[in-house]
PDB file of C-alpha atoms in Angstrom:
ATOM      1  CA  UNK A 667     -27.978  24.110   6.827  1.00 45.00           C
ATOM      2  CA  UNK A 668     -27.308  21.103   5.392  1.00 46.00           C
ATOM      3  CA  UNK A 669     -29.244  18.859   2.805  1.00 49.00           C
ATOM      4  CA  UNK A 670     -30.066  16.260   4.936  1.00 43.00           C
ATOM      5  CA  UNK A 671     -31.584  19.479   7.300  1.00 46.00           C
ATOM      6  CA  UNK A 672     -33.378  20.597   4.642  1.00 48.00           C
ATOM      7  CA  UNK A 673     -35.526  17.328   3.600  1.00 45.00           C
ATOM      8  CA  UNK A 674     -36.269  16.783   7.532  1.00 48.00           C
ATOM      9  CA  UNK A 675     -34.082  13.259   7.411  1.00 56.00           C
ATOM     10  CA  UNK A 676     -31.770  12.994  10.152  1.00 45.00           C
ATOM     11  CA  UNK A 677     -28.322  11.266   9.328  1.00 49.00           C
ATOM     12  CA  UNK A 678     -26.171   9.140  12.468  1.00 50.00           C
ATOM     13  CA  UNK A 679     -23.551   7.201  12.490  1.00 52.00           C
ATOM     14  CA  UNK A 680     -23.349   4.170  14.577  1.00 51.00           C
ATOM     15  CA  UNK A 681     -21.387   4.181  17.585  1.00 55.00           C
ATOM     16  CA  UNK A 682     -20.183   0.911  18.723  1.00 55.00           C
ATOM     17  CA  UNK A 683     -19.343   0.308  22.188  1.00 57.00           C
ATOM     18  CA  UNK A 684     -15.992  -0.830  21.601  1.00 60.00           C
ATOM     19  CA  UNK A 685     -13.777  -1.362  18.895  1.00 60.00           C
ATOM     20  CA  UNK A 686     -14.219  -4.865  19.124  1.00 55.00           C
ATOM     21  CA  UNK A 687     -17.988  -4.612  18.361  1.00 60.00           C
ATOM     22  CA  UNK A 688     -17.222  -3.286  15.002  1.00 66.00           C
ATOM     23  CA  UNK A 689     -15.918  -6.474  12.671  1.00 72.00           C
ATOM     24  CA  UNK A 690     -18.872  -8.379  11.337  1.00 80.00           C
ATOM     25  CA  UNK A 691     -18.179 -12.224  11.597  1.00 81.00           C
ATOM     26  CA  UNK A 692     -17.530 -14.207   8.444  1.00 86.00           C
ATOM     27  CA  UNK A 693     -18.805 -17.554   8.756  1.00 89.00           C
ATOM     28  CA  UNK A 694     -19.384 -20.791   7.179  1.00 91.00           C
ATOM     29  CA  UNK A 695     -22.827 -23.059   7.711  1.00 93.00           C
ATOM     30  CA  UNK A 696     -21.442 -26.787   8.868  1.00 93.00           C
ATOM     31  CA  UNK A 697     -24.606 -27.907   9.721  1.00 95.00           C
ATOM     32  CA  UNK A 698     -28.595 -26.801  10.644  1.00 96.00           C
ATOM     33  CA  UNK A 699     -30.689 -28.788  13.513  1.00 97.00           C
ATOM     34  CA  UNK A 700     -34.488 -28.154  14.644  1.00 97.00           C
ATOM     35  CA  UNK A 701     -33.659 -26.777  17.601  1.00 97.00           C
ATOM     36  CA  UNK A 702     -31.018 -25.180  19.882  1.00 97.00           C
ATOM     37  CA  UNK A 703     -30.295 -28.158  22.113  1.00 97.00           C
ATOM     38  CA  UNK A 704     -29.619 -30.018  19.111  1.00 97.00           C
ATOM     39  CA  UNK A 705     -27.229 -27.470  18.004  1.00 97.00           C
ATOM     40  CA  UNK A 706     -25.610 -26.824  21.443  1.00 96.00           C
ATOM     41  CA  UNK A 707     -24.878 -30.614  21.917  1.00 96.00           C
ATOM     42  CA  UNK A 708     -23.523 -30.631  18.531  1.00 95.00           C
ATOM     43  CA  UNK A 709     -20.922 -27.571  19.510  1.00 95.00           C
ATOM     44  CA  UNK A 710     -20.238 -29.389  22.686  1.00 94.00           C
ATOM     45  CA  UNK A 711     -19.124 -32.593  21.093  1.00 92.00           C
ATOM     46  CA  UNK A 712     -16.504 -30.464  18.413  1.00 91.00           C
ATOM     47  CA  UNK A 713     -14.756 -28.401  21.150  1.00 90.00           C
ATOM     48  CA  UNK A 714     -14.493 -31.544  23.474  1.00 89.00           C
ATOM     49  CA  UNK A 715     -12.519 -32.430  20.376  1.00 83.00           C
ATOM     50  CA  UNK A 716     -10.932 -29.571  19.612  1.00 82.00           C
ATOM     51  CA  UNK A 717     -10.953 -26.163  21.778  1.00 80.00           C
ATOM     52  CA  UNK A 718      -9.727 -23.987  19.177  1.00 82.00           C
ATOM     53  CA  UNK A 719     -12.561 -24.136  17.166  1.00 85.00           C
ATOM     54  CA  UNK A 720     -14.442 -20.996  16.930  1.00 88.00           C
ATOM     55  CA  UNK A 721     -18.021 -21.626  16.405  1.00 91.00           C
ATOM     56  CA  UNK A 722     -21.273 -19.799  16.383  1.00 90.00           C
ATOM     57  CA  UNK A 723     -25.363 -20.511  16.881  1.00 94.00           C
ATOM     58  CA  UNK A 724     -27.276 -18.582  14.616  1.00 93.00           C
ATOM     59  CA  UNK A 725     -31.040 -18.483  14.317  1.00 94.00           C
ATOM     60  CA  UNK A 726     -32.382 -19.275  10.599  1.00 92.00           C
ATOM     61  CA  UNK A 727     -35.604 -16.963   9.380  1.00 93.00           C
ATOM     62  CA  UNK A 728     -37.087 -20.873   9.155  1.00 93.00           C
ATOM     63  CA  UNK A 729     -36.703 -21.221  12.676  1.00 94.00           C
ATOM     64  CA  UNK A 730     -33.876 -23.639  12.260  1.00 96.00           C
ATOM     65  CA  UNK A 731     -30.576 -23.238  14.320  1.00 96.00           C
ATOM     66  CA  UNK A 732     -27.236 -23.393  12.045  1.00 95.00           C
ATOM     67  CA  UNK A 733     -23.792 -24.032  13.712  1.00 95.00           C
ATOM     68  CA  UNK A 734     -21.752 -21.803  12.083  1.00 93.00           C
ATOM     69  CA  UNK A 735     -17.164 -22.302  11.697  1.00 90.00           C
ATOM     70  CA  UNK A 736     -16.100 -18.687  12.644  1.00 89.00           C
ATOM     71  CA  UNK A 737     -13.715 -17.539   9.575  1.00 85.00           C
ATOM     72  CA  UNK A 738     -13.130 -13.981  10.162  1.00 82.00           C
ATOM     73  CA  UNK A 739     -14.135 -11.187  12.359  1.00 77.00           C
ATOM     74  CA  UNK A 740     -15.422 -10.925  16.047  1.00 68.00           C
ATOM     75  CA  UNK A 741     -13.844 -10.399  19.078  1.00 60.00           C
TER      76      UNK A 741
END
């Protein structure tokens, strides 16, 4: 028996679904709108300039939406 047995806790490790799945993404705020359309036509308008950008839409805990530069990580 092992200790976490013994105290009733059961330990797991994650299991991603692919390898992929498994690099967090490093990225960089560029700028926050109120809401997603905002943000989406903002994204559109820097990859009609430039389709190598890697960019992201994240959610903010204010309810904001932040476009996000991609550093590191991902897919």
């Amino acid at each position: 028996m092992n200790q976490s047995d013994a105290c009733g806790v059961s330990v797991r490790r994650s299991r991603s679904v692919r390898q992929g799945f498994t690099r967090p993404l490093l990225v960089q705020t560029l700028r926050t709108f109120p809401s997603f359309r905002q943000a989406s036509d903002f994204v559109a308008l820097r990859l009609n300039s430039r389709l190598n950008y890697r960019l992201a839409i994240q959610q903010t805990p204010a309810g904001a939406w932040a476009v996000c530069r991609v550093m590191r990580g991902g897919v």
